[in-house]
mmCIF file of C-alpha atoms in Angstrom:
data_model
loop_
_atom_site.group_PDB
_atom_site.id
_atom_site.type_symbol
_atom_site.label_atom_id
_atom_site.label_comp_id
_atom_site.label_asym_id
_atom_site.label_seq_id
_atom_site.Cartn_x
_atom_site.Cartn_y
_atom_site.Cartn_z
ATOM 1 C CA UNK A 154 -59.407 112.023 11.174
ATOM 2 C CA UNK A 155 -60.015 109.203 13.638
ATOM 3 C CA UNK A 156 -58.746 105.673 13.133
ATOM 4 C CA UNK A 157 -62.238 104.491 12.218
ATOM 5 C CA UNK A 158 -62.614 107.311 9.690
ATOM 6 C CA UNK A 159 -59.290 106.456 8.078
ATOM 7 C CA UNK A 160 -60.310 102.789 7.914
ATOM 8 C CA UNK A 161 -63.546 103.715 6.147
ATOM 9 C CA UNK A 162 -61.719 106.046 3.768
ATOM 10 C CA UNK A 163 -59.183 103.441 2.675
ATOM 11 C CA UNK A 164 -61.941 100.849 2.514
ATOM 12 C CA UNK A 165 -63.862 102.997 0.025
ATOM 13 C CA UNK A 166 -60.693 103.571 -2.001
ATOM 14 C CA UNK A 167 -60.072 99.833 -2.120
ATOM 15 C CA UNK A 168 -63.689 99.217 -3.099
ATOM 16 C CA UNK A 169 -63.478 101.700 -5.974
ATOM 17 C CA UNK A 170 -60.227 100.131 -7.165
ATOM 18 C CA UNK A 171 -61.682 96.631 -7.001
ATOM 19 C CA UNK A 172 -64.856 97.586 -8.870
ATOM 20 C CA UNK A 173 -62.945 99.468 -11.582
ATOM 21 C CA UNK A 174 -60.411 96.665 -12.040
ATOM 22 C CA UNK A 175 -63.077 93.984 -12.144
ATOM 23 C CA UNK A 176 -65.180 95.976 -14.598
ATOM 24 C CA UNK A 177 -62.189 96.659 -16.832
ATOM 25 C CA UNK A 178 -61.082 93.042 -16.892
ATOM 26 C CA UNK A 179 -64.558 91.752 -17.605
ATOM 27 C CA UNK A 180 -65.192 94.294 -20.353
ATOM 28 C CA UNK A 181 -61.879 93.471 -22.051
ATOM 29 C CA UNK A 182 -62.539 89.736 -21.815
ATOM 30 C CA UNK A 183 -66.079 90.003 -23.114
ATOM 31 C CA UNK A 184 -65.024 92.323 -25.932
ATOM 32 C CA UNK A 185 -62.342 89.826 -26.979
ATOM 33 C CA UNK A 186 -64.992 87.107 -26.866
ATOM 34 C CA UNK A 187 -67.013 89.107 -29.439
ATOM 35 C CA UNK A 188 -69.754 90.042 -26.985
ATOM 36 C CA UNK A 189 -71.424 93.338 -27.907
ATOM 37 C CA UNK A 190 -70.161 96.372 -26.032
ATOM 38 C CA UNK A 191 -73.566 97.147 -24.531
ATOM 39 C CA UNK A 192 -73.928 93.592 -23.235
ATOM 40 C CA UNK A 193 -70.360 93.608 -21.910
ATOM 41 C CA UNK A 194 -71.115 96.889 -20.095
ATOM 42 C CA UNK A 195 -74.246 95.399 -18.530
ATOM 43 C CA UNK A 196 -72.455 92.232 -17.386
ATOM 44 C CA UNK A 197 -69.394 93.995 -15.966
ATOM 45 C CA UNK A 198 -71.542 96.648 -14.276
ATOM 46 C CA UNK A 199 -73.794 94.007 -12.703
ATOM 47 C CA UNK A 200 -70.882 91.992 -11.349
ATOM 48 C CA UNK A 201 -69.240 95.136 -9.992
ATOM 49 C CA UNK A 202 -72.485 96.150 -8.285
ATOM 50 C CA UNK A 203 -72.844 92.750 -6.611
ATOM 51 C CA UNK A 204 -69.272 92.938 -5.325
ATOM 52 C CA UNK A 205 -69.814 96.464 -4.015
ATOM 53 C CA UNK A 206 -73.055 95.525 -2.235
ATOM 54 C CA UNK A 207 -71.444 92.469 -0.646
ATOM 55 C CA UNK A 208 -68.569 94.561 0.675
ATOM 56 C CA UNK A 209 -71.068 97.138 1.938
ATOM 57 C CA UNK A 210 -73.007 94.450 3.824
ATOM 58 C CA UNK A 211 -69.779 93.208 5.400
ATOM 59 C CA UNK A 212 -68.966 96.752 6.504
ATOM 60 C CA UNK A 213 -72.461 97.196 7.993
ATOM 61 C CA UNK A 214 -72.143 93.909 9.856
ATOM 62 C CA UNK A 215 -68.822 95.003 11.322
ATOM 63 C CA UNK A 216 -70.283 98.368 12.352
ATOM 64 C CA UNK A 217 -73.263 96.697 14.091
ATOM 65 C CA UNK A 218 -71.066 94.253 15.993
ATOM 66 C CA UNK A 219 -68.813 97.040 17.258
ATOM 67 C CA UNK A 220 -71.637 99.016 18.889
ATOM 68 C CA UNK A 221 -71.732 99.010 22.723
ATOM 69 C CA UNK A 222 -74.791 99.581 24.944
ATOM 70 C CA UNK A 223 -75.315 102.932 26.558
ATOM 71 C CA UNK A 224 -73.601 103.391 29.943
ATOM 72 C CA UNK A 225 -75.989 103.292 32.871
ATOM 73 C CA UNK A 226 -75.821 105.995 35.546
ATOM 74 C CA UNK A 227 -74.151 104.939 38.831
ATOM 75 C CA UNK A 228 -76.674 103.760 41.388
ATOM 76 C CA UNK A 229 -79.562 103.745 38.895
ATOM 77 C CA UNK A 230 -81.180 100.498 37.776
ATOM 78 C CA UNK A 231 -81.354 99.924 34.013
ATOM 79 C CA UNK A 232 -84.326 101.770 32.496
ATOM 80 C CA UNK A 233 -85.387 103.349 35.756
ATOM 81 C CA UNK A 234 -84.682 106.312 38.002
ATOM 82 C CA UNK A 235 -84.319 106.417 41.741
ATOM 83 C CA UNK A 236 -87.630 107.089 43.368
ATOM 84 C CA UNK A 237 -88.366 110.649 44.353
ATOM 85 C CA UNK A 238 -88.322 111.627 47.972
ATOM 86 C CA UNK A 239 -84.889 110.352 48.985
ATOM 87 C CA UNK A 240 -83.926 110.766 52.593
ATOM 88 C CA UNK A 241 -82.275 114.068 53.312
ATOM 89 C CA UNK A 242 -79.486 114.453 55.837
ATOM 90 C CA UNK A 243 -78.695 118.043 56.674
ATOM 91 C CA UNK A 244 -80.180 119.263 53.439
ATOM 92 C CA UNK A 245 -78.128 116.789 51.365
ATOM 93 C CA UNK A 246 -79.130 113.675 49.441
ATOM 94 C CA UNK A 247 -77.849 110.779 51.491
ATOM 95 C CA UNK A 248 -78.186 108.261 48.660
ATOM 96 C CA UNK A 249 -76.062 110.100 46.100
ATOM 97 C CA UNK A 250 -72.268 109.866 46.358
ATOM 98 C CA UNK A 251 -70.920 113.331 46.913
ATOM 99 C CA UNK A 252 -74.425 114.591 47.649
ATOM 100 C CA UNK A 253 -75.681 118.023 46.712
ATOM 101 C CA UNK A 254 -77.879 120.702 48.267
ATOM 102 C CA UNK A 255 -81.609 120.200 47.684
ATOM 103 C CA UNK A 256 -83.730 123.280 48.204
ATOM 104 C CA UNK A 257 -87.383 123.328 49.220
ATOM 105 C CA UNK A 258 -89.686 122.010 46.509
ATOM 106 C CA UNK A 259 -87.100 119.453 45.356
ATOM 107 C CA UNK A 260 -85.201 121.957 43.198
ATOM 108 C CA UNK A 261 -81.459 122.009 42.755
ATOM 109 C CA UNK A 262 -81.531 125.824 42.612
ATOM 110 C CA UNK A 263 -82.519 128.399 45.310
ATOM 111 C CA UNK A 264 -85.877 130.125 45.236
ATOM 112 C CA UNK A 265 -85.981 133.024 42.785
ATOM 113 C CA UNK A 266 -83.110 131.651 40.754
ATOM 114 C CA UNK A 267 -84.041 130.215 37.395
ATOM 115 C CA UNK A 268 -82.391 127.067 36.172
ATOM 116 C CA UNK A 269 -79.972 127.573 33.276
ATOM 117 C CA UNK A 270 -81.426 126.960 29.802
ATOM 118 C CA UNK A 271 -81.400 123.305 28.825
ATOM 119 C CA UNK A 272 -81.307 121.990 32.419
ATOM 120 C CA UNK A 273 -85.073 121.776 33.004
ATOM 121 C CA UNK A 274 -86.020 118.190 33.582
ATOM 122 C CA UNK A 275 -82.399 117.261 34.263
ATOM 123 C CA UNK A 276 -82.159 117.563 38.028
ATOM 124 C CA UNK A 277 -80.172 115.190 40.177
ATOM 125 C CA UNK A 278 -81.485 111.712 40.769
ATOM 126 C CA UNK A 279 -83.921 111.709 43.601
ATOM 127 C CA UNK A 280 -85.296 115.225 43.154
ATOM 128 C CA UNK A 281 -88.797 115.952 41.996
ATOM 129 C CA UNK A 282 -89.304 115.855 38.203
ATOM 130 C CA UNK A 283 -85.901 114.346 37.628
ATOM 131 C CA UNK A 284 -85.345 112.943 34.151
ATOM 132 C CA UNK A 285 -82.387 111.874 31.996
ATOM 133 C CA UNK A 286 -82.161 111.771 28.221
ATOM 134 C CA UNK A 287 -82.179 108.303 26.763
ATOM 135 C CA UNK A 288 -84.486 106.771 29.410
ATOM 136 C CA UNK A 289 -87.994 105.483 28.692
ATOM 137 C CA UNK A 290 -89.454 108.618 30.191
ATOM 138 C CA UNK A 291 -87.599 110.983 27.915
ATOM 139 C CA UNK A 292 -89.557 111.522 24.663
ATOM 140 C CA UNK A 293 -86.827 113.696 23.117
ATOM 141 C CA UNK A 294 -84.398 110.746 23.089
ATOM 142 C CA UNK A 295 -86.924 108.516 21.352
ATOM 143 C CA UNK A 296 -87.558 111.154 18.707
ATOM 144 C CA UNK A 297 -83.820 111.545 18.129
ATOM 145 C CA UNK A 298 -83.434 107.779 17.690
ATOM 146 C CA UNK A 299 -86.308 107.691 15.194
ATOM 147 C CA UNK A 300 -84.758 110.553 13.203
ATOM 148 C CA UNK A 301 -81.395 108.795 13.181
ATOM 149 C CA UNK A 302 -82.993 105.616 11.861
ATOM 150 C CA UNK A 303 -84.788 107.540 9.113
ATOM 151 C CA UNK A 304 -81.557 109.330 8.203
ATOM 152 C CA UNK A 305 -79.686 106.004 8.089
ATOM 153 C CA UNK A 306 -82.280 104.499 5.729
ATOM 154 C CA UNK A 307 -82.083 107.442 3.340
ATOM 155 C CA UNK A 308 -78.300 107.254 3.435
ATOM 156 C CA UNK A 309 -78.358 103.574 2.522
ATOM 157 C CA UNK A 310 -80.694 104.216 -0.417
ATOM 158 C CA UNK A 311 -78.515 107.052 -1.716
ATOM 159 C CA UNK A 312 -75.402 104.914 -1.275
ATOM 160 C CA UNK A 313 -77.003 102.049 -3.224
ATOM 161 C CA UNK A 314 -77.979 104.412 -6.065
ATOM 162 C CA UNK A 315 -74.484 105.883 -6.135
ATOM 163 C CA UNK A 316 -72.924 102.418 -6.232
ATOM 164 C CA UNK A 317 -75.289 101.425 -9.040
ATOM 165 C CA UNK A 318 -74.262 104.442 -11.120
ATOM 166 C CA UNK A 319 -70.565 103.926 -10.416
ATOM 167 C CA UNK A 320 -70.618 100.194 -11.117
ATOM 168 C CA UNK A 321 -72.763 100.463 -14.250
ATOM 169 C CA UNK A 322 -70.464 103.003 -15.854
ATOM 170 C CA UNK A 323 -67.230 102.244 -14.018
ATOM 171 C CA UNK A 324 -66.186 99.298 -16.168
ATOM 172 C CA UNK A 325 -66.940 101.109 -19.426
ATOM 173 C CA UNK A 326 -65.250 104.354 -18.405
ATOM 174 C CA UNK A 327 -62.234 102.595 -16.940
ATOM 175 C CA UNK A 328 -61.822 100.433 -20.035
ATOM 176 C CA UNK A 329 -62.166 103.389 -22.396
ATOM 177 C CA UNK A 330 -59.717 105.492 -20.402
ATOM 178 C CA UNK A 331 -57.176 102.684 -20.136
ATOM 179 C CA UNK A 332 -57.437 101.895 -23.844
ATOM 180 C CA UNK A 333 -57.081 105.578 -24.747
ATOM 181 C CA UNK A 334 -54.104 105.926 -22.412
ATOM 182 C CA UNK A 335 -52.414 102.821 -23.774
ATOM 183 C CA UNK A 336 -53.005 103.992 -27.345
ATOM 184 C CA UNK A 337 -51.515 107.396 -26.519
ATOM 185 C CA UNK A 338 -48.490 105.880 -24.793
ATOM 186 C CA UNK A 339 -48.076 103.441 -27.667
ATOM 187 C CA UNK A 340 -48.147 106.328 -30.097
ATOM 188 C CA UNK A 341 -45.384 108.115 -28.176
ATOM 189 C CA UNK A 342 -43.344 104.941 -27.726
ATOM 190 C CA UNK A 343 -43.702 103.651 -31.300
ATOM 191 C CA UNK A 344 -40.860 104.652 -33.649
ATOM 192 C CA UNK A 345 -41.894 107.104 -36.387
ATOM 193 C CA UNK A 346 -41.124 104.660 -39.207
ATOM 194 C CA UNK A 347 -43.549 102.146 -37.668
ATOM 195 C CA UNK A 348 -46.243 104.822 -37.452
ATOM 196 C CA UNK A 349 -45.546 105.675 -41.077
ATOM 197 C CA UNK A 350 -45.975 102.030 -42.051
ATOM 198 C CA UNK A 351 -49.206 101.568 -40.078
ATOM 199 C CA UNK A 352 -50.925 104.803 -41.101
ATOM 200 C CA UNK A 353 -53.977 104.280 -43.270
ATOM 201 C CA UNK A 354 -54.594 106.320 -46.402
ATOM 202 C CA UNK A 355 -56.483 106.523 -49.683
ATOM 203 C CA UNK A 356 -56.238 103.814 -52.314
ATOM 204 C CA UNK A 357 -55.113 105.324 -55.647
ATOM 205 C CA UNK A 358 -54.421 102.255 -57.808
ATOM 206 C CA UNK A 359 -56.660 102.203 -60.883
ATOM 207 C CA UNK A 360 -55.869 98.591 -61.790
ATOM 208 C CA UNK A 361 -53.161 96.007 -61.167
ATOM 209 C CA UNK A 362 -50.059 96.430 -63.304
ATOM 210 C CA UNK A 363 -47.171 94.025 -63.891
ATOM 211 C CA UNK A 364 -43.882 93.710 -65.762
ATOM 212 C CA UNK A 365 -41.833 90.613 -66.618
ATOM 213 C CA UNK A 366 -38.104 90.357 -67.167
ATOM 214 C CA UNK A 367 -36.712 86.867 -67.697
ATOM 215 C CA UNK A 368 -37.927 84.590 -64.882
ATOM 216 C CA UNK A 369 -39.015 87.549 -62.756
ATOM 217 C CA UNK A 370 -42.479 89.128 -62.781
ATOM 218 C CA UNK A 371 -43.339 92.165 -60.621
ATOM 219 C CA UNK A 372 -47.033 92.918 -60.031
ATOM 220 C CA UNK A 373 -48.315 96.048 -58.281
ATOM 221 C CA UNK A 374 -51.267 95.180 -56.020
ATOM 222 C CA UNK A 375 -51.934 98.486 -54.235
ATOM 223 C CA UNK A 376 -50.933 102.147 -54.147
ATOM 224 C CA UNK A 377 -52.013 103.797 -50.882
ATOM 225 C CA UNK A 378 -51.397 107.491 -50.226
ATOM 226 C CA UNK A 379 -51.268 108.666 -46.593
ATOM 227 C CA UNK A 380 -50.571 112.060 -45.070
ATOM 228 C CA UNK A 381 -46.809 111.646 -45.374
ATOM 229 C CA UNK A 382 -45.997 108.702 -47.643
ATOM 230 C CA UNK A 383 -46.985 106.583 -50.633
ATOM 231 C CA UNK A 384 -47.161 102.843 -49.940
ATOM 232 C CA UNK A 385 -46.796 100.465 -52.891
ATOM 233 C CA UNK A 386 -47.619 96.799 -52.367
ATOM 234 C CA UNK A 387 -45.950 94.432 -54.825
ATOM 235 C CA UNK A 388 -45.679 90.712 -55.518
ATOM 236 C CA UNK A 389 -42.597 89.172 -57.090
ATOM 237 C CA UNK A 390 -42.753 85.795 -58.886
ATOM 238 C CA UNK A 391 -39.636 83.867 -59.831
ATOM 239 C CA UNK A 392 -39.825 80.932 -62.222
ATOM 240 C CA UNK A 393 -36.035 80.473 -62.364
ATOM 241 C CA UNK A 394 -33.744 78.128 -60.487
ATOM 242 C CA UNK A 395 -31.922 80.877 -58.591
ATOM 243 C CA UNK A 396 -33.202 83.219 -55.888
ATOM 244 C CA UNK A 397 -33.383 86.842 -57.007
ATOM 245 C CA UNK A 398 -32.704 89.919 -54.905
ATOM 246 C CA UNK A 399 -34.357 93.299 -55.478
ATOM 247 C CA UNK A 400 -32.973 95.613 -52.769
ATOM 248 C CA UNK A 401 -34.954 98.595 -51.545
ATOM 249 C CA UNK A 402 -32.260 100.878 -50.183
ATOM 250 C CA UNK A 403 -30.628 102.832 -52.994
ATOM 251 C CA UNK A 404 -32.256 100.692 -55.703
ATOM 252 C CA UNK A 405 -36.036 101.175 -55.548
ATOM 253 C CA UNK A 406 -37.663 104.454 -56.584
ATOM 254 C CA UNK A 407 -41.065 105.862 -57.517
ATOM 255 C CA UNK A 408 -41.125 108.410 -60.324
ATOM 256 C CA UNK A 409 -44.065 110.797 -60.700
ATOM 257 C CA UNK A 410 -44.224 113.750 -63.120
ATOM 258 C CA UNK A 411 -40.457 114.200 -63.185
ATOM 259 C CA UNK A 412 -40.122 113.869 -59.405
ATOM 260 C CA UNK A 413 -38.528 110.859 -57.735
ATOM 261 C CA UNK A 414 -39.727 109.576 -54.365
ATOM 262 C CA UNK A 415 -37.172 107.588 -52.348
ATOM 263 C CA UNK A 416 -38.042 104.639 -50.110
ATOM 264 C CA UNK A 417 -37.865 104.338 -46.342
ATOM 265 C CA UNK A 418 -36.334 100.874 -45.776
ATOM 266 C CA UNK A 419 -37.224 100.896 -42.072
ATOM 267 C CA UNK A 420 -40.913 101.450 -42.784
ATOM 268 C CA UNK A 421 -41.038 98.999 -45.720
ATOM 269 C CA UNK A 422 -41.937 95.310 -45.369
ATOM 270 C CA UNK A 423 -40.540 94.151 -48.713
ATOM 271 C CA UNK A 424 -37.741 91.725 -47.840
ATOM 272 C CA UNK A 425 -36.028 92.061 -51.227
ATOM 273 C CA UNK A 426 -35.577 88.361 -52.026
ATOM 274 C CA UNK A 427 -37.773 86.249 -54.313
ATOM 275 C CA UNK A 428 -37.032 82.538 -53.832
ATOM 276 C CA UNK A 429 -36.370 80.220 -56.756
ATOM 277 C CA UNK A 430 -39.604 78.819 -58.098
ATOM 278 C CA UNK A 431 -41.626 80.881 -55.628
ATOM 279 C CA UNK A 432 -42.967 84.322 -54.869
ATOM 280 C CA UNK A 433 -42.737 87.097 -52.281
ATOM 281 C CA UNK A 434 -45.063 89.940 -51.272
ATOM 282 C CA UNK A 435 -44.381 93.162 -49.399
ATOM 283 C CA UNK A 436 -44.914 96.911 -49.156
ATOM 284 C CA UNK A 437 -42.409 99.597 -50.114
ATOM 285 C CA UNK A 438 -43.003 102.915 -48.327
ATOM 286 C CA UNK A 439 -41.873 105.996 -50.266
ATOM 287 C CA UNK A 440 -41.486 109.373 -48.581
ATOM 288 C CA UNK A 441 -43.796 111.904 -50.219
ATOM 289 C CA UNK A 442 -47.366 111.857 -51.494
ATOM 290 C CA UNK A 443 -49.002 111.805 -54.904
ATOM 291 C CA UNK A 444 -50.854 114.943 -55.932
ATOM 292 C CA UNK A 445 -54.575 114.825 -56.781
ATOM 293 C CA UNK A 446 -53.865 115.304 -60.499
ATOM 294 C CA UNK A 447 -51.385 112.433 -60.864
ATOM 295 C CA UNK A 448 -52.679 109.721 -63.218
ATOM 296 C CA UNK A 449 -49.626 107.458 -63.528
ATOM 297 C CA UNK A 450 -46.368 106.629 -61.718
ATOM 298 C CA UNK A 451 -43.423 104.321 -62.408
ATOM 299 C CA UNK A 452 -41.934 101.872 -59.918
ATOM 300 C CA UNK A 453 -38.419 100.754 -60.776
ATOM 301 C CA UNK A 454 -35.555 98.677 -59.358
ATOM 302 C CA UNK A 455 -32.219 99.831 -60.724
ATOM 303 C CA UNK A 456 -30.484 96.565 -59.864
ATOM 304 C CA UNK A 457 -31.431 92.867 -59.702
ATOM 305 C CA UNK A 458 -29.035 90.261 -58.302
ATOM 306 C CA UNK A 459 -28.936 86.480 -58.366
ATOM 307 C CA UNK A 460 -29.113 85.209 -61.959
ATOM 308 C CA UNK A 461 -27.580 85.841 -65.345
ATOM 309 C CA UNK A 462 -30.986 85.138 -66.925
ATOM 310 C CA UNK A 463 -32.532 88.203 -65.305
ATOM 311 C CA UNK A 464 -32.248 91.731 -66.773
ATOM 312 C CA UNK A 465 -30.163 94.197 -64.746
ATOM 313 C CA UNK A 466 -33.232 96.283 -63.855
ATOM 314 C CA UNK A 467 -36.992 96.333 -64.125
ATOM 315 C CA UNK A 468 -39.754 99.014 -64.101
ATOM 316 C CA UNK A 469 -43.539 98.901 -63.878
ATOM 317 C CA UNK A 470 -45.866 101.686 -65.108
ATOM 318 C CA UNK A 471 -48.806 102.052 -62.716
ATOM 319 C CA UNK A 472 -52.177 103.696 -63.552
ATOM 320 C CA UNK A 473 -53.455 106.014 -60.793
ATOM 321 C CA UNK A 474 -56.948 107.299 -60.077
ATOM 322 C CA UNK A 475 -57.611 110.931 -59.170
#
């Protein structure tokens, strides 16, 4: 690959990177700004197309400025040939450096010997019927130039269509791929207890249930069953003068049909402390799921710390829907 070819190659790579990055950034920004996805795609694709066309025009301008005029033949005026009938000295053309034998009839080949294919009309300057490609008298050169111009126009149209397709869909595809990749990497990098906490499931609570013991009231707000756990959201209210502690690890449990589900403290958000005269809310994540036939469960704390006015434990019976 020539230096110019390598420059074009890396230029196209840079252009693709720029368009994809610009489209991705714009789509993310517009999505965050609550612009519809279709409108964000249209805006980012349009901006990417404008950038691509501008870079293409710059490249065309550079290519045009680097072109050099065709080299003229030595001893031949621009756009013209030496006149036929040059003076001959000893059978040689005296006006051509190095000369060359000219046979009768102005031919560069002896009588009876045919010129090689492709050399007709290409005799030396000064011989009869001499002609060179690329001069005004050479129709084949003009036709080739016209074909090249037509080919260049078609190429520009195809390039514009290709850029339009790439820019219109580049931002959307790049954004979707990046988001999918980030989500996948986040899934691998996120600890399993966080995934357990964030997993969505089916709501099974039939109605809110609560239990009061002394100054403490525990209310169950939600029972969500996922593929691997049962998440119970509770609110604790404390009307006493002392903060109360209801620990999760080793003290909280969920009993269902004679089976006890134990909590995962790492996945739970319940902090365990209810301030004096205040309340606290959180989720306790229990390992295990409720069966489809379960209609009630019991949440219990086997120990409560912080006040002599509070009972040593508390339990709430929770109605469950099928």
